[in-house]
Short mmCIF file of C-alpha atoms in Angstrom, two decimals:
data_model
loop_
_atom_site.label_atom_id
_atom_site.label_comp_id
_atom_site.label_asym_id
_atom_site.label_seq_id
_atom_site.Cartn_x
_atom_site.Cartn_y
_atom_site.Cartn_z
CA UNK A 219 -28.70 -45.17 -3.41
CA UNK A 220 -26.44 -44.94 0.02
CA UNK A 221 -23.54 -43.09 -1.47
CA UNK A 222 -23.24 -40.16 -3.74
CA UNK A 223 -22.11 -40.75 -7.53
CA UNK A 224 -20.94 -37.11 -8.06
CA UNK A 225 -17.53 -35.56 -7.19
CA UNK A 226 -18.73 -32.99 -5.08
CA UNK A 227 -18.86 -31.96 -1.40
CA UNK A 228 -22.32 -31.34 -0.03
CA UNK A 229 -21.61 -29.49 2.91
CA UNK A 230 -23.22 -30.19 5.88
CA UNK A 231 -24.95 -27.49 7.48
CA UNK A 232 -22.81 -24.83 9.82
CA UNK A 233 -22.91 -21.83 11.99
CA UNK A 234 -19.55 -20.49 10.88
CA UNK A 235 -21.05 -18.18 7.50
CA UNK A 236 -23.39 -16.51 10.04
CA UNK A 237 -21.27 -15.84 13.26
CA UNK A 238 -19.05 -14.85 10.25
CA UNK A 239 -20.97 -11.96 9.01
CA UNK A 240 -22.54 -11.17 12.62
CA UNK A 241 -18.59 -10.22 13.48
CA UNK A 242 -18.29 -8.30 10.21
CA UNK A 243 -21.13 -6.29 11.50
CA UNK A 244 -19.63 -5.81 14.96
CA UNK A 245 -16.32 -4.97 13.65
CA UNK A 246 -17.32 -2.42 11.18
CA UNK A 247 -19.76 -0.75 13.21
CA UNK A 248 -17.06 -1.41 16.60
CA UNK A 249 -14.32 0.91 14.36
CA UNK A 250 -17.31 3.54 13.69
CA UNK A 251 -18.12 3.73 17.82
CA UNK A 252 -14.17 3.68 18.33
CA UNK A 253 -13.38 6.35 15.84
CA UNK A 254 -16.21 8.85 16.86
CA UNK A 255 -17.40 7.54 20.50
CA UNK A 256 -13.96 6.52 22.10
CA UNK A 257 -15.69 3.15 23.25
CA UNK A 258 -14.12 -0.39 22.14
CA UNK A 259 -16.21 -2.56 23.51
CA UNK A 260 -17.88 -3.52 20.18
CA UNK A 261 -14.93 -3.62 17.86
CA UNK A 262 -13.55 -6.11 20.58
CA UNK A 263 -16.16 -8.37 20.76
CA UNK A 264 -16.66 -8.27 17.08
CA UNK A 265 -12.58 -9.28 16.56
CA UNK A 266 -13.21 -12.28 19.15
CA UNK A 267 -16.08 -13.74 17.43
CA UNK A 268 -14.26 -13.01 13.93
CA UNK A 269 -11.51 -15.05 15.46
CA UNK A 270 -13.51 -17.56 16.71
CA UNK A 271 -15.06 -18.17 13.57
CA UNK A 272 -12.22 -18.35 11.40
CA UNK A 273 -10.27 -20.83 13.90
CA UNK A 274 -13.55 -22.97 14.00
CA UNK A 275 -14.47 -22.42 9.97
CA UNK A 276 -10.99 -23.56 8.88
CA UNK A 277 -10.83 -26.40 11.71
CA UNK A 278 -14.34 -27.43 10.18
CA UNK A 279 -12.52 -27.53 6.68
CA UNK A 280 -9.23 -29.52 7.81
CA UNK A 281 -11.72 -32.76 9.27
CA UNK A 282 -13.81 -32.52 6.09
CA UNK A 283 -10.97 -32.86 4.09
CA UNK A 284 -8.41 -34.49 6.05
CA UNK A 285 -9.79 -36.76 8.01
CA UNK A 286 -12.99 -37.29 6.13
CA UNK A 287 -11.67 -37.28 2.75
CA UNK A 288 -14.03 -35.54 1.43
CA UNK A 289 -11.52 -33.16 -0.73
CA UNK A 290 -11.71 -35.23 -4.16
CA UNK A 291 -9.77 -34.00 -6.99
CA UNK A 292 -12.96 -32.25 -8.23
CA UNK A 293 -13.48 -30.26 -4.55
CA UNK A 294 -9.65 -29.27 -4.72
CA UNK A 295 -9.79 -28.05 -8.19
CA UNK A 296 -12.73 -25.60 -6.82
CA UNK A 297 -10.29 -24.53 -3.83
CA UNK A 298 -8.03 -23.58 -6.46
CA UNK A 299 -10.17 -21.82 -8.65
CA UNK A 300 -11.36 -19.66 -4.80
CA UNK A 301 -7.54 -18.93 -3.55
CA UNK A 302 -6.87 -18.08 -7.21
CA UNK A 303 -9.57 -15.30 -7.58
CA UNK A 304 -9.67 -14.39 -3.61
CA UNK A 305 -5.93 -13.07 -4.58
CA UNK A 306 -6.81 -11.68 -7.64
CA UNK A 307 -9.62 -9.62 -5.27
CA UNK A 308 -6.70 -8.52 -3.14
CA UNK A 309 -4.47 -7.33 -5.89
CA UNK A 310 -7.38 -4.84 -6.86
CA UNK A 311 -7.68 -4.05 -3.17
CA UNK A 312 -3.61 -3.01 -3.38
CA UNK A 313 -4.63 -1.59 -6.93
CA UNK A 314 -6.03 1.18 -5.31
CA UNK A 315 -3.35 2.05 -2.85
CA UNK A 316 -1.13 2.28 -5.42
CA UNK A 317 -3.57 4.05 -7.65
CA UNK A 318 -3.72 6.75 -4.81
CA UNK A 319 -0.06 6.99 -4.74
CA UNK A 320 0.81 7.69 -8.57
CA UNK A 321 -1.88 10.22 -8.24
CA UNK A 322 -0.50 12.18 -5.87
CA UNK A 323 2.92 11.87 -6.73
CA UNK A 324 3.01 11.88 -10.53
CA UNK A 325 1.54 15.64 -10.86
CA UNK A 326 2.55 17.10 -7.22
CA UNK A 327 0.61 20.24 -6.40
CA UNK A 328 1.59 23.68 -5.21
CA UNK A 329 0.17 22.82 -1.66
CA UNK A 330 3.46 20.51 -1.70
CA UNK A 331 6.00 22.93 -3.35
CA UNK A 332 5.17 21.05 -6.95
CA UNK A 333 7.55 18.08 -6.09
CA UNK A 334 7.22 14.94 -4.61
CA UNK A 335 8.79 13.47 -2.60
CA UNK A 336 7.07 17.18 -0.94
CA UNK A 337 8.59 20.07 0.61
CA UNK A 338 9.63 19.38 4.22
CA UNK A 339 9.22 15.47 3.55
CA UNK A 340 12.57 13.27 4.31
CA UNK A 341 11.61 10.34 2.99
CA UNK A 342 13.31 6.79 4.25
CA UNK A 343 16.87 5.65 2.18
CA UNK A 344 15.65 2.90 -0.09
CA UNK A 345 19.12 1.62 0.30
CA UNK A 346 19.15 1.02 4.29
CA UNK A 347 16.67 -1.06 5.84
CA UNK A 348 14.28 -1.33 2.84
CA UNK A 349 16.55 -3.16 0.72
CA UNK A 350 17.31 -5.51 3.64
CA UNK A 351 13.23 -6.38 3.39
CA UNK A 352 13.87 -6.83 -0.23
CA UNK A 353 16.22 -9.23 0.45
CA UNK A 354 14.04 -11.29 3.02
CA UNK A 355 10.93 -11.46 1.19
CA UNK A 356 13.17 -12.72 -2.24
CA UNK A 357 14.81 -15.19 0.72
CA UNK A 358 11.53 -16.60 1.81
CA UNK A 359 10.20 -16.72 -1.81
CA UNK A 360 13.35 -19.69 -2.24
CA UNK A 361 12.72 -21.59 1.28
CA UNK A 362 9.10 -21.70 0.81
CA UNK A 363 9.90 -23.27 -2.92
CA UNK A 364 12.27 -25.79 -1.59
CA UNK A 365 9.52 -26.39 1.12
CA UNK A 366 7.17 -26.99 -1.47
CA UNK A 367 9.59 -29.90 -3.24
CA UNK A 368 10.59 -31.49 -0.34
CA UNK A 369 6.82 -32.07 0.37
CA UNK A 370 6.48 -33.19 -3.02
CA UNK A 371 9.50 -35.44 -2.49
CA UNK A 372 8.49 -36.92 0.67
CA UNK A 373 11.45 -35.29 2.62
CA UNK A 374 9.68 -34.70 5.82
CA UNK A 375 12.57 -33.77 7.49
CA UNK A 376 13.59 -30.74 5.11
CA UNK A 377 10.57 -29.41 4.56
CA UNK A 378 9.82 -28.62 8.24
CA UNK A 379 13.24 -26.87 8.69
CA UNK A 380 12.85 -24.91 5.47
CA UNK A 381 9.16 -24.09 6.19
CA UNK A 382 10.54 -22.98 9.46
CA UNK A 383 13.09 -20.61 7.80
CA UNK A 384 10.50 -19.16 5.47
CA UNK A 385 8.33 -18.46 8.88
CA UNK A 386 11.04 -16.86 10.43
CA UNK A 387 11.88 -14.60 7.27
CA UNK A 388 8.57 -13.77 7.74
CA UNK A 389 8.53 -12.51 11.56
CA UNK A 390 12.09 -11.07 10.49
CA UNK A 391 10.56 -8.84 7.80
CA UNK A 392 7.97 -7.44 10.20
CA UNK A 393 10.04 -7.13 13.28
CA UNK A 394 12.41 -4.89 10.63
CA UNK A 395 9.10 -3.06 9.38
CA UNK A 396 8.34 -2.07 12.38
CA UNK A 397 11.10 -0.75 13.55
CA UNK A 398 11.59 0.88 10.70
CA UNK A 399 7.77 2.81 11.28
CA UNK A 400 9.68 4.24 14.50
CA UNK A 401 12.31 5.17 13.09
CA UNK A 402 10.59 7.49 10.45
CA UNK A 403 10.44 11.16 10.37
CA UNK A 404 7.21 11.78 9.17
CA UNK A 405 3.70 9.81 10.27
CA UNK A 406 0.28 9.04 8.52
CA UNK A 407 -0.92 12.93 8.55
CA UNK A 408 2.03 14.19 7.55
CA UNK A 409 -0.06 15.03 4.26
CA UNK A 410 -0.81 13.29 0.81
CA UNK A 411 3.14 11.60 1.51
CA UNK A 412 2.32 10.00 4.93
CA UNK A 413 -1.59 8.42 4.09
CA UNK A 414 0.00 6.88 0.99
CA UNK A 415 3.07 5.68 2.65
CA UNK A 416 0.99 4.33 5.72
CA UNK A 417 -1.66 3.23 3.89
CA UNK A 418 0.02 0.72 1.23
CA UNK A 419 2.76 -0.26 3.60
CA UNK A 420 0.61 -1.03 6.15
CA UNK A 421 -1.90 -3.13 4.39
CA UNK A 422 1.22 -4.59 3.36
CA UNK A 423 2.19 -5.32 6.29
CA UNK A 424 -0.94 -6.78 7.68
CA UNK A 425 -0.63 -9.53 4.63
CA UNK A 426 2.74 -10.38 5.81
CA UNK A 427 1.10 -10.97 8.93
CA UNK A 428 -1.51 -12.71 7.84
CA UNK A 429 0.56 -14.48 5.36
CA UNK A 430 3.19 -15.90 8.23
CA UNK A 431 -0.11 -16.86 10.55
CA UNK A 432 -1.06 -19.12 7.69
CA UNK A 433 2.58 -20.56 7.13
CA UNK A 434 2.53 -21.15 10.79
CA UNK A 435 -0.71 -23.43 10.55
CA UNK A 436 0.81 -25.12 7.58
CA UNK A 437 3.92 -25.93 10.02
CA UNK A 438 1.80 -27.56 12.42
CA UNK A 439 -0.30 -29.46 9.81
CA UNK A 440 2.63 -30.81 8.98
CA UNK A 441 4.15 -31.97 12.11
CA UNK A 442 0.65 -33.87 12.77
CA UNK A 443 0.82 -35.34 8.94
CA UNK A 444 -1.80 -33.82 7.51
CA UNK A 445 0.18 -33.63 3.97
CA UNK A 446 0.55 -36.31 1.78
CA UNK A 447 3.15 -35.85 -0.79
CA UNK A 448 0.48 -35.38 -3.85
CA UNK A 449 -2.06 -33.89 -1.85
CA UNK A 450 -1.54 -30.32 0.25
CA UNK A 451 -3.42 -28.04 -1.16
CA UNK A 452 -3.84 -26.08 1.98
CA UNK A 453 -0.26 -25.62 2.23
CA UNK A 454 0.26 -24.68 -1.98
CA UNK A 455 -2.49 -22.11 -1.18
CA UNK A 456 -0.56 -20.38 1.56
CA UNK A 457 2.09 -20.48 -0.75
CA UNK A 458 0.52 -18.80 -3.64
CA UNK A 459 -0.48 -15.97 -1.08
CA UNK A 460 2.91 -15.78 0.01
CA UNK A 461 4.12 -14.94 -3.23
CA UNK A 462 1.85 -12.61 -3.91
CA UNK A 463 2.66 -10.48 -0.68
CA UNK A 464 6.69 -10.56 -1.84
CA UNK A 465 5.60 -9.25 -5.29
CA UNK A 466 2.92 -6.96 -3.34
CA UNK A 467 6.52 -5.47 -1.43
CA UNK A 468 8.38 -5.38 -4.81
CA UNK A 469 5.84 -2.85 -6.42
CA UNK A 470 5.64 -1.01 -2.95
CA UNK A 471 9.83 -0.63 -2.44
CA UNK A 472 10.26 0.25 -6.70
CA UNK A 473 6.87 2.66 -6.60
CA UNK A 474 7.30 4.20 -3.33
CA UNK A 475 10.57 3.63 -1.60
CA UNK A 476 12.78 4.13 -4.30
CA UNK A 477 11.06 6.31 -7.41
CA UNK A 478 9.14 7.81 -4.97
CA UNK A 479 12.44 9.31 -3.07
CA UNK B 96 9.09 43.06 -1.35
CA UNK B 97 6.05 44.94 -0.73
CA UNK B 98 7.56 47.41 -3.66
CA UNK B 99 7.65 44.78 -5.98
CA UNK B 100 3.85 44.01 -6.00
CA UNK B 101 2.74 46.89 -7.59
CA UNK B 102 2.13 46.25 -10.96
CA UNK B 103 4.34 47.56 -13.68
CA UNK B 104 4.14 50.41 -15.98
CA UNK B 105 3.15 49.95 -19.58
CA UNK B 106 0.52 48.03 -21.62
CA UNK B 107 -0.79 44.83 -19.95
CA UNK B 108 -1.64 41.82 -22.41
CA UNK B 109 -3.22 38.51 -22.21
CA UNK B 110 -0.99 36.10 -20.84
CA UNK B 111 0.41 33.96 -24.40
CA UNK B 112 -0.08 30.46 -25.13
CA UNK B 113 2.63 28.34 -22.81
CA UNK B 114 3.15 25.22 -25.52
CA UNK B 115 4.25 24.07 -21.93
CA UNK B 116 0.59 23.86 -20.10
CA UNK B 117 -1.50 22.80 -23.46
CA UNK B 118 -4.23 21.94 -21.25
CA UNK B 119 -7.48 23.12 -19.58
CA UNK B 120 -6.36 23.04 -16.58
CA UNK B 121 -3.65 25.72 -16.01
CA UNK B 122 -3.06 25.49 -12.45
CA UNK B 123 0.79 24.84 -12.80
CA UNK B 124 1.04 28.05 -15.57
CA UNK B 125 -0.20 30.52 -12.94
CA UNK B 126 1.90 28.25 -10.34
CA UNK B 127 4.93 28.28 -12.26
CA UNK B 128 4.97 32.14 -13.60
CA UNK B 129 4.41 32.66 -9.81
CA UNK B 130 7.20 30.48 -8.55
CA UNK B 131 9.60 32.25 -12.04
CA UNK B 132 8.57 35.37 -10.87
CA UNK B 133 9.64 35.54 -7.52
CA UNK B 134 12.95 32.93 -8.61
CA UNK B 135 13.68 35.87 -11.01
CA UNK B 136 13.46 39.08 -8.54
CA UNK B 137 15.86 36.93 -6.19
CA UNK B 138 18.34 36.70 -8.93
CA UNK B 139 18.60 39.60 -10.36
CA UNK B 140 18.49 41.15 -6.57
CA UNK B 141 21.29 39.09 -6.07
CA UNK B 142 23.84 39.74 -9.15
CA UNK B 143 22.32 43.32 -8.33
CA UNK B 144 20.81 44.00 -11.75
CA UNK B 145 17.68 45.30 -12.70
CA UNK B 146 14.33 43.45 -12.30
CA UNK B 147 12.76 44.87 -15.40
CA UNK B 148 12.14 41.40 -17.11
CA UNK B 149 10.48 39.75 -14.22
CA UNK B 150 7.61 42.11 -15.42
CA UNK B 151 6.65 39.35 -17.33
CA UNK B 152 6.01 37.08 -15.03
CA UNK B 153 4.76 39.47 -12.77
CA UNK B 154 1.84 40.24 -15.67
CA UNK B 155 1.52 36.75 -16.71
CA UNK B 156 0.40 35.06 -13.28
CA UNK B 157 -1.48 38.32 -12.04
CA UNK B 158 -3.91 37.49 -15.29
CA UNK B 159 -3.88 33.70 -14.72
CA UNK B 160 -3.93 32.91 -10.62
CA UNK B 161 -6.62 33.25 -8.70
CA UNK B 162 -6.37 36.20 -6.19
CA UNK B 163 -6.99 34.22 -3.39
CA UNK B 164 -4.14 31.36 -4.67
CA UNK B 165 -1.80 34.98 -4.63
CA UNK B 166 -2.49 35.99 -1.02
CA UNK B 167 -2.36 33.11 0.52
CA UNK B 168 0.77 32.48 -1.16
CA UNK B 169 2.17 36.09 -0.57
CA UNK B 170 1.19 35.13 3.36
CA UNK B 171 3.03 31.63 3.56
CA UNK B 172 6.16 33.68 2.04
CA UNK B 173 6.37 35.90 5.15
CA UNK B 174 5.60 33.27 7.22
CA UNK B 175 8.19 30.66 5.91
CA UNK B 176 5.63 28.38 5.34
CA UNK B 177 5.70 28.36 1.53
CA UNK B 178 6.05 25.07 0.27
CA UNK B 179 7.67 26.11 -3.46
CA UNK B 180 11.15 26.77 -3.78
CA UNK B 181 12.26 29.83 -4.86
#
């Protein structure tokens, strides 16, 4: 018996889980000795070694399956079945956020004159820059899904330069986001208004982020062929999460920009 | 004004059911009677008529509120820092 009969990937053994949760324990405790001790020097070294780890984790993941084959149909259907409920985890985590917000907002109290948005709040024109996002994230919801068929259809070519367009949606959107955060009149402790603002957009935000830094990876998988035409899951899974951080923005800019105004 | 706080003459009842606050908590009934009151005196100050049925209000959020809830609120009035809009 010199090869296996099963499906499955036994993993070899790695470092990557542990330095993993060694910089989850740096960070958290690093943001406890920012917040109260004004000293950074853990929360920095803990956001180094969680980047480390991720860039060497994921690297680890792209020879197994790439260059090792090791991703059988069986291994991919298990990736699946991860991204799946990783961003069904996430939509709980916005679940609260939004939870927060309809609290607040649906039963105002006096402390806020008994309206919402509250006394002394102007809140941002869903009409002006917001609907501009709108319009981006819907944007890069179509390139990424001609992306996706030209990969499928074996159009190198025209799934670079529309990858490439959804990518730059993306850095659009948060280059607009930001300068929006500048622009507004009221900040995070501007009461129960500002934390729920900050806090859902911001998350928000971070996703985008996050989402484009995976896009990006995808971009450069694919200019060093990684992809076959029937096999790419890494770059369907950045496209599920993409999705799910436009329809993330749509509940954020109905809920809070607009009914919320 | 200062001459409107003191409470007005005649028999003082429990505040009626409000079909509008059904509930336990009754926060917004004291809020709102508070808010009506102090809408109403501005009003009738204003068409210069008398303030004689803002009693009601008067009656009905002095029974409900909390006297703290009524000073503090009577405090962020002078200061222009009350939040409601009257």
């Amino acid at each position: 018996m010199t090869h296996q009969t099963h499906p499955y990937h036994m993993v070899n053994p790695s470092p990557w889980p542990l330095t993993g949760a060694f910089s989850a324990l740096l960070m958290t405790s690093g943001l406890a000795m920012w917040f109260h001790f004004n000293s950074t020097i853990l929360l920095s070294l803990g956001m180094l070694t969680n980047l480390l780890t991720m860039y060497q984790w994921w690297r680890d993941i792209v020879r197994e399956g790439t260059f090792q084959g090791h991703h059988t149909f069986t291994v991919q259907k298990g990736l699946r079945y991860g991204m799946i409920l990783f961003i069904i985890s996430e939509i709980f985590f916005f679940a609260g956020f939004f939870w927060a917000f309809y609290h607040s907002s649906l039963a105002p109290t006096p402390e806020l004159g008994g309206c919402w948005p509250p006394t002394g709040i102007i809140p941002l024109n869903p009409l002006e820059v917001p609907l501009l996002n709108t319009a981006v994230l819907l944007a890069s919801g179509v390139t990424i899904t001609w992306a996706h068929h030209s990969l499928m259809e074996g159009d190198r070519m025209s799934m670079l330069q529309s990858l490439l367009i959804t990518i730059m949606l993306g850095i659009y959107f948060t280059l607009l986001q930001a300068s929006e955060y500048l622009e507004t009149p009221f900040t995070i402790s501007d009461g129960v208004y500002g934390s729920t603002f900050f806090m859902a957009t911001g998350f928000h935000g971070l996703h985008v982020i996050i989402g484009s830094t995976f896009l990006t990876i995808c971009f450069f998988r694919q200019l060093n062929f990684h992809f076959t035409s029937s096999h790419h899951f890494g770059f369907e899974a950045a496209a599920w999460y993409w999705h799910f951080v436009d329809v993330v923005w749509l509940f954020l800019y109905v809920s809070i920009y607009w009914w919320g105004s | 004004g200062a001459e409107s706080q003191k409470p007005p003459p005649g028999k003082w009842w429990t505040p009626p059911f409000d079909p509008r606050f059904p509930n336990q908590n009754q926060t917004r009934n004291c809020y709102q009677n508070f808010l009506d009151y102090h809408r109403c005196q501005k009003t009738m100050k204003r068409r210069g008529k008398s303030a004689q049925p803002c009693e009601y209000y008067f009656r009905v959020y002095h029974s409900l509120c909390p006297i703290s809830w009524v000073q503090r609120w009577n405090d962020q009035i002078k200061e222009g820092t009350f939040a409601g809009k009257i």
